[in-house]
Amino acid sequence: MAVIEYIDAIRKAMKEEMDRDEDVFVLGEDVGIKGGVFTTTKGLQEQFGEDRVLDTPLAESAIAGVAIGAAMYGMKPIAEMQYSDFMFPATNQIISEAAKIRYRSNNDWTCPLVIRAPIGGGIFGGLYHSQCPESVFFGTPGLKIVAPYRPYDAKGLLKAAVRDPDPVLYFENKKCYKLITGEVPDDDYIVPIGKANVLREGDDITVISYSMPLHFVEQAAADLESEGISAHILDLRTLQPLDKEGILEAVRKTGKVLIIHEDNKTGGVGAEVSAIIAEELLYELDAPIMRLCGPDVPAMPINPPGEKFFLLNKEKVKEAMRQLALY
Amino acid sequence: MKTMTEIVVPQLAESLVSATIDKWLKQPGDWVDIYEPVCEIITDKVNAELPSTVAGKLVQILVGKGETVPVGTPICIIETEGSEAASQVEAPSIEKSEPKQSGSTSSAAIETEDAPMRNRFSPAVQQLAAEHSIRLSEVPGTGLGGRITRKDVLAYVASGAANGSSAAAVNASLQAPRMVDAAAQVRSSGLHLTETPRLPKIEVEGSAGAGRGDNFIDVTPIRNTIARNMRQSVSEIPHAWTMIEVDVTNLVLLRNKLKEDFMKREGINLTYLAFLLKAVVNAIKDVPIMNSMWAVDKIIVKRDINIALAVGTEDSVMTPVIKNADHKNVAGLAKEIEELARKTREGKLTLSDMQGGTFTVNNTGSFGSILSYPIINYPQAAILTFESIVKRPVVINDMIAVRSMANICLSLDHRILDGVICGRFLQRVKDNLESFNLESKLY
């Protein structure tokens, strides 16, 4: 099994799905000749031609609108938003159209659409290249949202998203592209949407997270092991629908739970996860539910000290995990 | 800054070692103002509302309704929001209260000193403890501030099972009760005296049998207190009893003359009891030994004359106290009687209303008795009852007259008092009552 980068896993998934199914096509800004600003779609146009890898105008609402129309017509579009920050012009299309088509047409019409969007900071991208917009879409029934962390899941979830009969938002963390590597099988496999994954077994604390922060969590857990603190780590992988059973099972393991994400705290995914735990597991909790998230400030600062303050890192995560373990 | 403050059972009176929670007035989540009552407690002496010492949010109740706990036990936790300064002010006060505690319970007190989280149990811990029948006080806490974590409980369970090696399950179930017993034995606070006796669990086998079955009434804390006090009095004090009869005809006339005016003027009833108290108090002044108590190697004669008045309700009897009764005239006594009777009916007696009695008077005539054998209100020396006033033919100067007569009964502690002195005392009471006439003044 080859060890590959996160970004390669995403590219491989698109390539394999385009090979497998002629209806699958890619569209977005600079996805063609340039191969995407992050090179995620590099080589696809050469292989599949201009008709299946479309360079679009700088209009996200158009990208989403075209993709929705094509999907309703039976195609399997993979629409790329260059940065998730740019998704907001397309928000109306996504929330009011893509998410509601099946319901609105009483099952007559479907919208098998995938929208890929890079999230997260840490690239000195400042206000418009660093956001985590999960919470904007999180409360919209009709949308599925995935946010893989391991290359294995990046590939498997993208393939599952392409094959899903309903719209799926695929949030890939741009910081993960080159940083996170892992074993990914060459064969055709999918990772089911709606299933969380235990990254590490432990019995002192449970850490629930998704996407890039899991990198820090894994590092911190390794460090804390030497202090005698054993962490149970759950990768949500899918944010909508949340794997309720998986979450409850992971929390039951230790009774102490820390929820971590880069998106800001108020109204974030962690709020919902903690609500599920509070609703179901009050009598098995051994400590108050803890959250470690981005601060509630309007956006990522562009100055490096500000960005460092805003972003999670291993030390912040480790400190929070230690605190919970000591409680 | 948020601070957690524990509300403890206060030392309401020197002799008080425990209190029972009667009712919680506040629930977790409720806001509590400073001095606002959080619960009602029942002690041997009185029912009282327990005021909060801080303002804040009640976050946890540690002692449930009906449970009896020693003085100094934290019963709830209040989360206060305040500045650093506020919490610093608090700290010394906690230290101050500690010496009192440490006197009785040594290790536990020390443990809580530097372990503020020692008695805060998470739901997970409580659930596990219940599941495995574990006394959490015996589980070492490794968490923040000495908190017992879920893992601590699991480790404790595992270690308990390890002791028994084979047939772990059987052993574990056997061990749990054994541990409980051991703990009960090492308790040093004298709780066995004051603890509410456990209600016998009577199981009715099969159906009710031949009869219609019996009703079981839970013994209330006040009933329990009465029972204990009565038993103590009867078993410790050698009771003797005597009775005289009093001609209260003139008193009846006097009262009939004054009662309407008195009602108009004071708004309360002018009762015979007020006159009786006056007569008793004056008699005690003449025979001070009546106002005393037995102290094994000496007899303590009380200088204050504080008359405890037995006031009955449907299901209990209380003995609130009229302090310095010798300083009051008949009107003043009437007002005190009215006030205490009202407070008793409304359940609003305070601890100070109940303390310091030196001699007890019971107006048994109020429920129609003509003769009674009262039990002394421990540790006093005597108790006097005033029976019903009835019209009877009486021989005066060899002539038969119809007079209003009443019996007065006295139970006495025969260690302190004998027949002669009590006879003299009762004679004084009789003289005082019979000397009331239409010219007597209330004020």
XYZ file of N, CA, C and O in Angstrom, chain A residues 203-204 228 230 251-256 281-287 323 325-327, chain B residues 117 120-128 142-145 147-152 154:
168
model
N -8.182 5.386 27.582
C -9.214 5.285 28.612
C -9.236 6.431 29.629
O -9.920 6.355 30.634
N -8.463 7.485 29.401
C -8.524 8.615 30.331
C -9.467 9.708 29.850
O -10.297 10.202 30.595
N 1.425 9.421 31.191
C 0.478 8.467 31.751
C -0.968 8.807 31.435
O -1.887 8.300 32.055
N -3.915 8.568 28.797
C -4.227 7.838 27.578
C -5.507 8.403 26.966
O -6.547 8.466 27.598
N -17.590 8.497 24.001
C -17.678 9.229 25.268
C -17.845 8.252 26.433
O -17.252 8.424 27.495
N -18.645 7.224 26.203
C -18.863 6.217 27.236
C -17.553 5.604 27.712
O -17.403 5.216 28.857
N -16.648 5.517 26.778
C -15.345 4.893 27.076
C -14.660 5.548 28.278
O -14.033 4.886 29.084
N -14.743 6.869 28.403
C -13.973 7.557 29.454
C -14.805 8.477 30.339
O -14.383 8.806 31.443
N -15.947 8.925 29.854
C -16.751 9.853 30.653
C -16.231 11.280 30.651
O -16.829 12.159 31.264
N -15.096 11.502 30.005
C -14.552 12.867 29.935
C -14.348 13.197 28.462
O -13.672 12.454 27.758
N -26.092 11.193 27.600
C -25.119 10.538 28.480
C -24.884 11.244 29.802
O -23.833 11.064 30.413
N -25.826 12.040 30.251
C -25.590 12.797 31.485
C -25.007 11.914 32.577
O -24.041 12.262 33.227
N -25.589 10.757 32.771
C -25.210 9.934 33.919
C -23.886 9.205 33.736
O -23.423 8.526 34.623
N -23.301 9.362 32.554
C -22.008 8.698 32.373
C -20.878 9.694 32.273
O -19.732 9.335 32.029
N -21.201 10.957 32.460
C -20.152 11.980 32.376
C -19.406 12.069 33.699
O -19.983 12.045 34.768
N -18.095 12.201 33.544
C -17.254 12.303 34.734
C -16.667 13.708 34.852
O -15.991 14.029 35.825
N -16.907 14.526 33.867
C -16.371 15.887 33.895
C -17.245 16.742 32.986
O -17.937 16.222 32.122
N -5.574 19.195 31.046
C -6.540 19.751 32.011
C -7.708 18.812 32.252
O -8.108 18.566 33.394
N -7.799 15.620 31.634
C -7.351 14.367 32.247
C -7.175 14.533 33.753
O -7.477 13.639 34.530
N -6.705 15.714 34.151
C -6.452 15.932 35.576
C -7.726 16.177 36.358
O -7.747 16.006 37.563
N -8.773 16.591 35.667
C -9.990 16.994 36.375
C -10.464 15.915 37.315
O -10.570 14.757 36.951
N -12.617 19.558 45.976
C -13.482 18.820 45.051
C -13.777 17.414 45.568
O -14.390 16.607 44.891
N -17.402 16.401 45.454
C -18.192 16.704 44.262
C -18.126 15.490 43.351
O -17.087 15.187 42.789
N -19.251 14.833 43.234
C -19.255 13.592 42.480
C -19.918 13.789 41.128
O -21.026 14.296 41.044
N -19.236 13.349 40.093
C -19.823 13.448 38.766
C -20.896 12.381 38.624
O -20.902 11.398 39.364
N -21.796 12.575 37.663
C -22.833 11.564 37.442
C -22.228 10.185 37.208
O -22.740 9.187 37.714
N -21.135 10.134 36.467
C -20.525 8.841 36.164
C -20.071 8.165 37.451
O -20.272 6.968 37.644
N -19.470 8.943 38.340
C -18.966 8.399 39.599
C -20.129 7.904 40.461
O -20.095 6.807 41.026
N -21.173 8.695 40.517
C -22.322 8.305 41.335
C -22.950 7.023 40.811
O -23.334 6.146 41.569
N -23.034 6.960 39.494
C -23.666 5.785 38.899
C -22.850 4.528 39.191
O -23.388 3.498 39.576
N -21.537 4.643 39.011
C -20.675 3.487 39.261
C -20.719 3.095 40.732
O -20.750 1.908 41.067
N -8.012 11.078 42.840
C -6.767 11.546 42.219
C -7.017 12.722 41.298
O -6.105 13.236 40.683
N -8.274 13.138 41.189
C -8.592 14.221 40.257
C -8.276 15.584 40.830
O -7.713 15.712 41.923
N -8.652 16.586 40.084
C -8.411 17.970 40.465
C -9.046 18.240 41.833
O -10.201 17.927 42.058
N -8.266 18.807 42.727
C -8.778 19.155 44.047
C -9.268 17.950 44.830
O -10.185 18.043 45.624
N -10.757 15.371 43.673
C -11.996 14.816 43.148
C -11.827 13.326 42.858
O -10.768 12.884 42.411
N -12.885 12.571 43.130
C -12.875 11.154 42.776
C -13.294 11.040 41.326
O -14.379 11.477 40.947
N -12.428 10.502 40.496
C -12.767 10.383 39.087
C -13.398 9.025 38.822
O -13.354 8.117 39.659
N -13.988 8.946 37.657
C -14.603 7.685 37.234
C -13.564 6.574 37.291
O -13.836 5.459 37.729
N -12.355 6.914 36.865
C -11.281 5.911 36.853
C -10.919 5.471 38.273
O -10.576 4.312 38.496
N -10.978 6.420 39.211
C -10.675 6.064 40.603
C -11.649 5.001 41.091
O -11.268 4.057 41.784
N -13.373 2.905 39.226
C -13.117 1.650 38.530
C -11.913 0.937 39.138
O -11.923 -0.276 39.340
